[in-house]
């Protein structure tokens, strides 16, 4: 006797229920897809900030201006005075006034020769002589009074600390325009022509040698100071500016405080990341009578 096959009888009502289920499954799948796409669009509008997307708050503009080049803009102008002298302050080796303008990212470097005449206590004397008679603050005040321009900060050193700081920054990459063979009064210097990195001792000797060349040497000293600045403010140091400032303030004499540094840190990082133009000059500010 043949076995009876399993038979499945569905009523028309059952078939309708099954079709209804399929319809709702497809419907809800479409709804979920639309919601997902809408949610992504909303999150993208608010830079994927869920909190702002839920509250509906518009994105606030930051206070930092963005230039067309994409570099954040910092506006300001500062003038700094740098010098290196003997420990007894009776010999001024070299000195510079450096003006920095932002957002132009322009550093104007002016050499101040030791024989430059300035006003001090009603008399006119060489800047080297005034240095030997004053402390740092009084010395800077005399320079300000002479040139009629405010100096926002100073950094100074003796020969030893100058060499130490140059070595800390890995030397200075400079271009020697012509071969140097100089021997005189205890100073011996031999340099080949071209671009090269000088460590502290060689750079100190080179700057002293340039001082013997008159106005031509003064212009070259300004260029060297520009190269030193570029060695300090370079991309590899953008995240190490605080440690660099700590080294400078602990090694050299300066009136630039940690507060001053914090205020200038954004500009310093911009200079490190994007570089800057250096203009070397021997034209000192007009002397005030």
PDB file of C-alpha atoms in Angstrom:
ATOM      1  CA  UNK A   1       0.000   0.000   0.000  1.00  0.00           C
ATOM      2  CA  UNK A   2       1.471   3.357  -1.018  1.00  0.00           C
ATOM      3  CA  UNK A   3       2.368   5.798   1.694  1.00  0.00           C
ATOM      4  CA  UNK A   4       0.405   8.946   1.660  1.00  0.00           C
ATOM      5  CA  UNK A   5       2.424  11.989   0.780  1.00  0.00           C
ATOM      6  CA  UNK A   6       2.571  14.846   3.285  1.00  0.00           C
ATOM      7  CA  UNK A   7       0.258  17.442   1.991  1.00  0.00           C
ATOM      8  CA  UNK A   8       0.302  21.105   3.085  1.00  0.00           C
ATOM      9  CA  UNK A   9      -2.906  22.887   2.517  1.00  0.00           C
ATOM     10  CA  UNK A  10      -2.860  26.740   2.900  1.00  0.00           C
ATOM     11  CA  UNK A  11      -5.946  28.780   3.037  1.00  0.00           C
ATOM     12  CA  UNK A  12      -6.169  32.029   1.099  1.00  0.00           C
ATOM     13  CA  UNK A  13      -6.041  33.839   4.420  1.00  0.00           C
ATOM     14  CA  UNK A  14      -2.727  32.209   5.278  1.00  0.00           C
ATOM     15  CA  UNK A  15      -1.276  33.190   1.938  1.00  0.00           C
ATOM     16  CA  UNK A  16      -2.295  36.803   2.553  1.00  0.00           C
ATOM     17  CA  UNK A  17      -0.630  36.856   5.987  1.00  0.00           C
ATOM     18  CA  UNK A  18       2.631  35.615   4.502  1.00  0.00           C
ATOM     19  CA  UNK A  19       2.560  38.222   1.726  1.00  0.00           C
ATOM     20  CA  UNK A  20       1.818  40.917   4.292  1.00  0.00           C
ATOM     21  CA  UNK A  21       4.850  39.862   6.333  1.00  0.00           C
ATOM     22  CA  UNK A  22       7.087  40.053   3.296  1.00  0.00           C
ATOM     23  CA  UNK A  23       5.723  43.492   2.457  1.00  0.00           C
ATOM     24  CA  UNK A  24       6.425  44.848   5.942  1.00  0.00           C
ATOM     25  CA  UNK A  25       9.937  43.333   5.976  1.00  0.00           C
ATOM     26  CA  UNK A  26      10.770  45.064   2.703  1.00  0.00           C
ATOM     27  CA  UNK A  27       9.111  48.290   3.879  1.00  0.00           C
ATOM     28  CA  UNK A  28      11.028  48.436   7.167  1.00  0.00           C
ATOM     29  CA  UNK A  29      14.296  47.622   5.378  1.00  0.00           C
ATOM     30  CA  UNK A  30      13.741  50.619   3.091  1.00  0.00           C
ATOM     31  CA  UNK A  31      12.889  52.862   6.062  1.00  0.00           C
ATOM     32  CA  UNK A  32      16.041  51.807   7.942  1.00  0.00           C
ATOM     33  CA  UNK A  33      18.172  52.434   4.845  1.00  0.00           C
ATOM     34  CA  UNK A  34      16.704  55.923   4.393  1.00  0.00           C
ATOM     35  CA  UNK A  35      17.226  56.718   8.091  1.00  0.00           C
ATOM     36  CA  UNK A  36      20.831  55.524   7.935  1.00  0.00           C
ATOM     37  CA  UNK A  37      21.571  57.702   4.909  1.00  0.00           C
ATOM     38  CA  UNK A  38      19.853  60.708   6.543  1.00  0.00           C
ATOM     39  CA  UNK A  39      21.774  60.173   9.794  1.00  0.00           C
ATOM     40  CA  UNK A  40      25.106  60.057   7.960  1.00  0.00           C
ATOM     41  CA  UNK A  41      24.218  63.247   6.087  1.00  0.00           C
ATOM     42  CA  UNK A  42      23.351  65.046   9.341  1.00  0.00           C
ATOM     43  CA  UNK A  43      26.519  63.851  11.113  1.00  0.00           C
ATOM     44  CA  UNK A  44      28.638  64.941   8.152  1.00  0.00           C
ATOM     45  CA  UNK A  45      27.049  68.399   8.310  1.00  0.00           C
ATOM     46  CA  UNK A  46      28.138  68.683  11.950  1.00  0.00           C
ATOM     47  CA  UNK A  47      31.583  67.147  11.351  1.00  0.00           C
ATOM     48  CA  UNK A  48      30.399  63.902  12.987  1.00  0.00           C
ATOM     49  CA  UNK A  49      29.927  65.712  16.315  1.00  0.00           C
ATOM     50  CA  UNK A  50      26.984  63.717  17.746  1.00  0.00           C
ATOM     51  CA  UNK A  51      26.344  66.221  20.539  1.00  0.00           C
ATOM     52  CA  UNK A  52      25.993  69.181  18.183  1.00  0.00           C
ATOM     53  CA  UNK A  53      24.007  67.113  15.685  1.00  0.00           C
ATOM     54  CA  UNK A  54      21.419  66.205  18.377  1.00  0.00           C
ATOM     55  CA  UNK A  55      21.185  69.765  19.722  1.00  0.00           C
ATOM     56  CA  UNK A  56      21.146  71.272  16.236  1.00  0.00           C
ATOM     57  CA  UNK A  57      23.779  73.876  17.162  1.00  0.00           C
ATOM     58  CA  UNK A  58      25.565  75.466  14.242  1.00  0.00           C
ATOM     59  CA  UNK A  59      29.326  75.087  14.014  1.00  0.00           C
ATOM     60  CA  UNK A  60      31.073  78.022  15.707  1.00  0.00           C
ATOM     61  CA  UNK A  61      33.890  79.815  13.946  1.00  0.00           C
ATOM     62  CA  UNK A  62      37.307  79.644  15.591  1.00  0.00           C
ATOM     63  CA  UNK A  63      39.155  82.849  16.425  1.00  0.00           C
ATOM     64  CA  UNK A  64      42.144  81.839  14.313  1.00  0.00           C
ATOM     65  CA  UNK A  65      42.037  83.376  10.861  1.00  0.00           C
ATOM     66  CA  UNK A  66      42.979  81.140   7.938  1.00  0.00           C
ATOM     67  CA  UNK A  67      44.847  82.720   5.066  1.00  0.00           C
ATOM     68  CA  UNK A  68      44.248  81.695   1.469  1.00  0.00           C
ATOM     69  CA  UNK A  69      47.405  79.597   1.686  1.00  0.00           C
ATOM     70  CA  UNK A  70      45.909  77.632   4.584  1.00  0.00           C
ATOM     71  CA  UNK A  71      48.396  79.044   7.130  1.00  0.00           C
ATOM     72  CA  UNK A  72      46.792  80.387  10.348  1.00  0.00           C
ATOM     73  CA  UNK A  73      47.364  84.113  10.678  1.00  0.00           C
ATOM     74  CA  UNK A  74      48.891  85.809  13.702  1.00  0.00           C
ATOM     75  CA  UNK A  75      49.196  89.578  13.563  1.00  0.00           C
ATOM     76  CA  UNK A  76      51.928  91.479  15.359  1.00  0.00           C
ATOM     77  CA  UNK A  77      55.385  92.989  15.275  1.00  0.00           C
ATOM     78  CA  UNK A  78      58.202  92.536  17.777  1.00  0.00           C
ATOM     79  CA  UNK A  79      61.795  93.770  18.012  1.00  0.00           C
ATOM     80  CA  UNK A  80      64.490  91.828  19.859  1.00  0.00           C
ATOM     81  CA  UNK A  81      68.071  92.669  20.744  1.00  0.00           C
ATOM     82  CA  UNK A  82      70.754  89.959  20.681  1.00  0.00           C
ATOM     83  CA  UNK A  83      74.386  90.352  21.647  1.00  0.00           C
ATOM     84  CA  UNK A  84      77.462  88.401  22.658  1.00  0.00           C
ATOM     85  CA  UNK A  85      80.164  89.965  24.826  1.00  0.00           C
ATOM     86  CA  UNK A  86      83.095  88.948  26.973  1.00  0.00           C
ATOM     87  CA  UNK A  87      82.337  87.784  30.495  1.00  0.00           C
ATOM     88  CA  UNK A  88      83.717  91.078  31.889  1.00  0.00           C
ATOM     89  CA  UNK A  89      81.481  93.032  29.432  1.00  0.00           C
ATOM     90  CA  UNK A  90      84.451  95.066  28.205  1.00  0.00           C
ATOM     91  CA  UNK A  91      84.416  93.555  24.712  1.00  0.00           C
ATOM     92  CA  UNK A  92      81.257  93.459  22.577  1.00  0.00           C
ATOM     93  CA  UNK A  93      81.825  90.732  19.986  1.00  0.00           C
ATOM     94  CA  UNK A  94      78.665  91.175  17.925  1.00  0.00           C
ATOM     95  CA  UNK A  95      75.101  92.443  18.287  1.00  0.00           C
ATOM     96  CA  UNK A  96      71.889  92.456  16.262  1.00  0.00           C
ATOM     97  CA  UNK A  97      68.478  94.086  16.265  1.00  0.00           C
ATOM     98  CA  UNK A  98      65.867  91.676  14.899  1.00  0.00           C
ATOM     99  CA  UNK A  99      62.376  92.802  13.883  1.00  0.00           C
ATOM    100  CA  UNK A 100      59.762  90.107  13.230  1.00  0.00           C
ATOM    101  CA  UNK A 101      56.492  90.867  11.446  1.00  0.00           C
ATOM    102  CA  UNK A 102      53.455  88.596  11.332  1.00  0.00           C
ATOM    103  CA  UNK A 103      51.575  87.411   9.329  1.00  0.00           C
ATOM    104  CA  UNK A 104      54.201  88.403   6.741  1.00  0.00           C
ATOM    105  CA  UNK A 105      56.648  85.959   8.378  1.00  0.00           C
ATOM    106  CA  UNK A 106      59.461  88.439   7.767  1.00  0.00           C
ATOM    107  CA  UNK A 107      62.556  88.864   9.949  1.00  0.00           C
ATOM    108  CA  UNK A 108      64.681  91.978   9.380  1.00  0.00           C
ATOM    109  CA  UNK A 109      68.142  91.559  10.890  1.00  0.00           C
ATOM    110  CA  UNK A 110      70.377  94.573  11.473  1.00  0.00           C
ATOM    111  CA  UNK A 111      73.953  94.278  12.710  1.00  0.00           C
ATOM    112  CA  UNK A 112      74.934  96.757  15.447  1.00  0.00           C
ATOM    113  CA  UNK A 113      78.732  97.195  15.274  1.00  0.00           C
ATOM    114  CA  UNK A 114      80.628  97.657  18.580  1.00  0.00           C
ATOM    115  CA  UNK A 115      81.723 101.150  17.518  1.00  0.00           C
ATOM    116  CA  UNK A 116      78.124 102.361  17.044  1.00  0.00           C
ATOM    117  CA  UNK A 117      77.636 105.607  18.960  1.00  0.00           C
ATOM    118  CA  UNK A 118      74.647 105.852  21.308  1.00  0.00           C
ATOM    119  CA  UNK A 119      73.340 108.310  23.898  1.00  0.00           C
ATOM    120  CA  UNK A 120      73.902 107.497  27.557  1.00  0.00           C
ATOM    121  CA  UNK A 121      73.412 109.835  30.521  1.00  0.00           C
ATOM    122  CA  UNK A 122      73.600 112.908  28.320  1.00  0.00           C
ATOM    123  CA  UNK A 123      76.792 111.867  26.568  1.00  0.00           C
ATOM    124  CA  UNK A 124      77.536 110.068  23.339  1.00  0.00           C
ATOM    125  CA  UNK A 125      79.654 106.935  23.629  1.00  0.00           C
ATOM    126  CA  UNK A 126      80.255 103.699  21.769  1.00  0.00           C
ATOM    127  CA  UNK A 127      77.748 100.957  22.436  1.00  0.00           C
ATOM    128  CA  UNK A 128      80.646  98.757  23.573  1.00  0.00           C
ATOM    129  CA  UNK A 129      81.678 101.359  26.166  1.00  0.00           C
ATOM    130  CA  UNK A 130      78.120 101.765  27.427  1.00  0.00           C
ATOM    131  CA  UNK A 131      77.814  97.979  27.820  1.00  0.00           C
ATOM    132  CA  UNK A 132      80.887  97.910  30.058  1.00  0.00           C
ATOM    133  CA  UNK A 133      79.322 100.505  32.410  1.00  0.00           C
ATOM    134  CA  UNK A 134      75.763  99.211  32.692  1.00  0.00           C
ATOM    135  CA  UNK A 135      73.612  96.237  33.483  1.00  0.00           C
ATOM    136  CA  UNK A 136      71.488  94.581  30.829  1.00  0.00           C
ATOM    137  CA  UNK A 137      68.289  96.531  31.477  1.00  0.00           C
ATOM    138  CA  UNK A 138      70.044  99.896  31.556  1.00  0.00           C
ATOM    139  CA  UNK A 139      72.024  98.983  28.452  1.00  0.00           C
ATOM    140  CA  UNK A 140      68.858  98.085  26.518  1.00  0.00           C
ATOM    141  CA  UNK A 141      67.162 101.290  27.699  1.00  0.00           C
ATOM    142  CA  UNK A 142      70.081 103.309  26.292  1.00  0.00           C
ATOM    143  CA  UNK A 143      69.750 101.534  22.940  1.00  0.00           C
ATOM    144  CA  UNK A 144      65.993 102.178  22.915  1.00  0.00           C
ATOM    145  CA  UNK A 145      66.485 105.875  23.731  1.00  0.00           C
ATOM    146  CA  UNK A 146      69.085 106.227  20.986  1.00  0.00           C
ATOM    147  CA  UNK A 147      67.121 104.595  18.183  1.00  0.00           C
ATOM    148  CA  UNK A 148      63.635 105.556  19.337  1.00  0.00           C
ATOM    149  CA  UNK A 149      62.241 102.051  18.977  1.00  0.00           C
ATOM    150  CA  UNK A 150      60.889  99.776  21.690  1.00  0.00           C
ATOM    151  CA  UNK A 151      62.789  96.550  22.294  1.00  0.00           C
ATOM    152  CA  UNK A 152      60.370  93.807  23.309  1.00  0.00           C
ATOM    153  CA  UNK A 153      63.020  91.452  24.633  1.00  0.00           C
ATOM    154  CA  UNK A 154      66.741  90.734  24.737  1.00  0.00           C
ATOM    155  CA  UNK A 155      68.944  87.647  24.764  1.00  0.00           C
ATOM    156  CA  UNK A 156      72.668  87.903  25.487  1.00  0.00           C
ATOM    157  CA  UNK A 157      75.588  85.604  26.197  1.00  0.00           C
ATOM    158  CA  UNK A 158      79.298  85.382  26.680  1.00  0.00           C
ATOM    159  CA  UNK A 159      81.604  83.421  24.366  1.00  0.00           C
ATOM    160  CA  UNK A 160      81.167  80.092  26.157  1.00  0.00           C
ATOM    161  CA  UNK A 161      77.383  80.168  26.341  1.00  0.00           C
ATOM    162  CA  UNK A 162      77.160  81.281  22.703  1.00  0.00           C
ATOM    163  CA  UNK A 163      79.121  78.198  21.615  1.00  0.00           C
ATOM    164  CA  UNK A 164      76.982  75.975  23.881  1.00  0.00           C
ATOM    165  CA  UNK A 165      73.705  77.183  22.412  1.00  0.00           C
ATOM    166  CA  UNK A 166      74.858  76.871  18.797  1.00  0.00           C
ATOM    167  CA  UNK A 167      75.927  73.282  19.493  1.00  0.00           C
ATOM    168  CA  UNK A 168      72.587  72.568  21.203  1.00  0.00           C
ATOM    169  CA  UNK A 169      70.775  73.536  18.002  1.00  0.00           C
ATOM    170  CA  UNK A 170      73.065  71.355  15.917  1.00  0.00           C
ATOM    171  CA  UNK A 171      75.207  74.168  14.538  1.00  0.00           C
ATOM    172  CA  UNK A 172      74.250  76.765  11.955  1.00  0.00           C
ATOM    173  CA  UNK A 173      74.082  76.084   8.232  1.00  0.00           C
ATOM    174  CA  UNK A 174      75.657  79.073   6.489  1.00  0.00           C
ATOM    175  CA  UNK A 175      77.092  79.906   3.093  1.00  0.00           C
ATOM    176  CA  UNK A 176      80.697  81.113   3.062  1.00  0.00           C
ATOM    177  CA  UNK A 177      80.985  83.318  -0.065  1.00  0.00           C
ATOM    178  CA  UNK A 178      84.709  82.756  -0.477  1.00  0.00           C
ATOM    179  CA  UNK A 179      87.454  80.638   1.063  1.00  0.00           C
ATOM    180  CA  UNK A 180      88.769  81.989   4.363  1.00  0.00           C
ATOM    181  CA  UNK A 181      92.329  81.698   5.610  1.00  0.00           C
ATOM    182  CA  UNK A 182      92.768  84.110   8.489  1.00  0.00           C
ATOM    183  CA  UNK A 183      95.448  84.217  11.175  1.00  0.00           C
ATOM    184  CA  UNK A 184      95.770  87.228  13.425  1.00  0.00           C
ATOM    185  CA  UNK A 185      95.944  88.062  17.150  1.00  0.00           C
ATOM    186  CA  UNK A 186      95.216  84.575  18.339  1.00  0.00           C
ATOM    187  CA  UNK A 187      92.383  84.014  15.854  1.00  0.00           C
ATOM    188  CA  UNK A 188      92.980  81.271  13.312  1.00  0.00           C
ATOM    189  CA  UNK A 189      90.197  80.422  10.905  1.00  0.00           C
ATOM    190  CA  UNK A 190      90.218  78.267   7.777  1.00  0.00           C
ATOM    191  CA  UNK A 191      86.951  77.677   5.926  1.00  0.00           C
ATOM    192  CA  UNK A 192      86.211  76.387   2.449  1.00  0.00           C
ATOM    193  CA  UNK A 193      83.858  78.215   0.118  1.00  0.00           C
ATOM    194  CA  UNK A 194      80.191  77.174  -0.024  1.00  0.00           C
ATOM    195  CA  UNK A 195      77.334  75.959   2.161  1.00  0.00           C
ATOM    196  CA  UNK A 196      78.346  74.217   5.373  1.00  0.00           C
ATOM    197  CA  UNK A 197      77.290  73.644   8.965  1.00  0.00           C
ATOM    198  CA  UNK A 198      79.454  75.365  11.564  1.00  0.00           C
ATOM    199  CA  UNK A 199      79.502  74.315  15.196  1.00  0.00           C
ATOM    200  CA  UNK A 200      79.758  76.779  18.051  1.00  0.00           C
ATOM    201  CA  UNK A 201      83.508  77.428  18.105  1.00  0.00           C
ATOM    202  CA  UNK A 202      83.899  77.790  14.331  1.00  0.00           C
ATOM    203  CA  UNK A 203      80.819  80.004  14.058  1.00  0.00           C
ATOM    204  CA  UNK A 204      82.059  82.272  16.857  1.00  0.00           C
ATOM    205  CA  UNK A 205      85.420  82.662  15.107  1.00  0.00           C
ATOM    206  CA  UNK A 206      83.740  83.303  11.761  1.00  0.00           C
ATOM    207  CA  UNK A 207      81.599  86.100  13.227  1.00  0.00           C
ATOM    208  CA  UNK A 208      84.676  87.657  14.852  1.00  0.00           C
ATOM    209  CA  UNK A 209      86.477  87.432  11.502  1.00  0.00           C
ATOM    210  CA  UNK A 210      83.575  89.164   9.734  1.00  0.00           C
ATOM    211  CA  UNK A 211      83.846  92.006  12.248  1.00  0.00           C
ATOM    212  CA  UNK A 212      87.281  92.811  10.782  1.00  0.00           C
ATOM    213  CA  UNK A 213      85.810  93.404   7.299  1.00  0.00           C
ATOM    214  CA  UNK A 214      83.980  96.662   8.014  1.00  0.00           C
ATOM    215  CA  UNK A 215      80.542  97.306   6.482  1.00  0.00           C
ATOM    216  CA  UNK A 216      80.852  94.266   4.217  1.00  0.00           C
ATOM    217  CA  UNK A 217      81.440  92.090   7.256  1.00  0.00           C
ATOM    218  CA  UNK A 218      78.504  93.695   9.101  1.00  0.00           C
ATOM    219  CA  UNK A 219      76.172  92.740   6.254  1.00  0.00           C
ATOM    220  CA  UNK A 220      77.518  89.186   6.358  1.00  0.00           C
ATOM    221  CA  UNK A 221      77.004  89.056  10.135  1.00  0.00           C
ATOM    222  CA  UNK A 222      73.345  89.932   9.608  1.00  0.00           C
ATOM    223  CA  UNK A 223      73.024  87.084   7.108  1.00  0.00           C
ATOM    224  CA  UNK A 224      74.613  84.684   9.592  1.00  0.00           C
ATOM    225  CA  UNK A 225      72.176  85.743  12.301  1.00  0.00           C
ATOM    226  CA  UNK A 226      69.365  85.020   9.840  1.00  0.00           C
ATOM    227  CA  UNK A 227      70.814  81.542   9.297  1.00  0.00           C
ATOM    228  CA  UNK A 228      70.977  81.001  13.062  1.00  0.00           C
ATOM    229  CA  UNK A 229      67.299  81.935  13.378  1.00  0.00           C
ATOM    230  CA  UNK A 230      66.360  79.537  10.579  1.00  0.00           C
ATOM    231  CA  UNK A 231      68.241  76.790  12.393  1.00  0.00           C
ATOM    232  CA  UNK A 232      66.256  77.487  15.549  1.00  0.00           C
ATOM    233  CA  UNK A 233      62.842  77.835  13.868  1.00  0.00           C
ATOM    234  CA  UNK A 234      62.672  74.758  11.663  1.00  0.00           C
ATOM    235  CA  UNK A 235      59.996  72.072  11.114  1.00  0.00           C
ATOM    236  CA  UNK A 236      61.691  69.418  13.227  1.00  0.00           C
ATOM    237  CA  UNK A 237      61.450  71.696  16.269  1.00  0.00           C
ATOM    238  CA  UNK A 238      57.752  72.587  16.013  1.00  0.00           C
ATOM    239  CA  UNK A 239      56.833  70.211  18.857  1.00  0.00           C
ATOM    240  CA  UNK A 240      59.937  71.004  20.910  1.00  0.00           C
ATOM    241  CA  UNK A 241      59.609  74.763  21.263  1.00  0.00           C
ATOM    242  CA  UNK A 242      59.038  74.582  25.013  1.00  0.00           C
ATOM    243  CA  UNK A 243      62.227  72.593  25.629  1.00  0.00           C
ATOM    244  CA  UNK A 244      64.174  74.949  23.343  1.00  0.00           C
ATOM    245  CA  UNK A 245      62.934  77.963  25.306  1.00  0.00           C
ATOM    246  CA  UNK A 246      63.840  76.243  28.583  1.00  0.00           C
ATOM    247  CA  UNK A 247      67.379  75.656  27.285  1.00  0.00           C
ATOM    248  CA  UNK A 248      67.718  79.279  26.156  1.00  0.00           C
ATOM    249  CA  UNK A 249      66.403  80.746  29.413  1.00  0.00           C
ATOM    250  CA  UNK A 250      68.596  78.448  31.527  1.00  0.00           C
ATOM    251  CA  UNK A 251      71.776  79.018  29.511  1.00  0.00           C
ATOM    252  CA  UNK A 252      71.612  82.622  28.344  1.00  0.00           C
ATOM    253  CA  UNK A 253      70.635  85.929  29.944  1.00  0.00           C
ATOM    254  CA  UNK A 254      67.200  87.110  28.837  1.00  0.00           C
ATOM    255  CA  UNK A 255      64.232  89.133  30.031  1.00  0.00           C
ATOM    256  CA  UNK A 256      61.835  87.024  27.947  1.00  0.00           C
ATOM    257  CA  UNK A 257      59.599  85.219  30.454  1.00  0.00           C
ATOM    258  CA  UNK A 258      57.596  82.014  30.195  1.00  0.00           C
ATOM    259  CA  UNK A 259      54.493  84.219  29.905  1.00  0.00           C
ATOM    260  CA  UNK A 260      56.037  86.046  26.921  1.00  0.00           C
ATOM    261  CA  UNK A 261      56.903  82.701  25.360  1.00  0.00           C
ATOM    262  CA  UNK A 262      53.373  81.332  25.848  1.00  0.00           C
ATOM    263  CA  UNK A 263      51.868  84.386  24.162  1.00  0.00           C
ATOM    264  CA  UNK A 264      54.221  84.028  21.202  1.00  0.00           C
ATOM    265  CA  UNK A 265      54.089  80.237  20.931  1.00  0.00           C
ATOM    266  CA  UNK A 266      51.474  80.167  18.146  1.00  0.00           C
ATOM    267  CA  UNK A 267      53.594  82.540  16.028  1.00  0.00           C
ATOM    268  CA  UNK A 268      56.725  80.513  16.791  1.00  0.00           C
ATOM    269  CA  UNK A 269      55.065  77.294  15.608  1.00  0.00           C
ATOM    270  CA  UNK A 270      53.900  79.009  12.407  1.00  0.00           C
ATOM    271  CA  UNK A 271      57.485  80.129  11.727  1.00  0.00           C
ATOM    272  CA  UNK A 272      58.770  76.606  12.379  1.00  0.00           C
ATOM    273  CA  UNK A 273      56.202  74.924  10.132  1.00  0.00           C
ATOM    274  CA  UNK A 274      56.170  77.389   7.250  1.00  0.00           C
ATOM    275  CA  UNK A 275      59.540  79.156   7.289  1.00  0.00           C
ATOM    276  CA  UNK A 276      60.114  82.892   6.975  1.00  0.00           C
ATOM    277  CA  UNK A 277      61.903  85.505   4.916  1.00  0.00           C
ATOM    278  CA  UNK A 278      65.118  87.029   6.263  1.00  0.00           C
ATOM    279  CA  UNK A 279      66.153  90.528   5.214  1.00  0.00           C
ATOM    280  CA  UNK A 280      69.692  91.460   6.236  1.00  0.00           C
ATOM    281  CA  UNK A 281      70.585  95.133   6.532  1.00  0.00           C
ATOM    282  CA  UNK A 282      73.272  97.434   7.915  1.00  0.00           C
ATOM    283  CA  UNK A 283      70.930 100.414   8.102  1.00  0.00           C
ATOM    284  CA  UNK A 284      70.407 101.159  11.783  1.00  0.00           C
ATOM    285  CA  UNK A 285      67.272 103.008  12.919  1.00  0.00           C
ATOM    286  CA  UNK A 286      67.645 106.794  12.826  1.00  0.00           C
ATOM    287  CA  UNK A 287      69.445 107.982  15.951  1.00  0.00           C
ATOM    288  CA  UNK A 288      67.309 110.188  18.193  1.00  0.00           C
ATOM    289  CA  UNK A 289      68.852 113.515  19.134  1.00  0.00           C
TER     290      UNK A 289
END
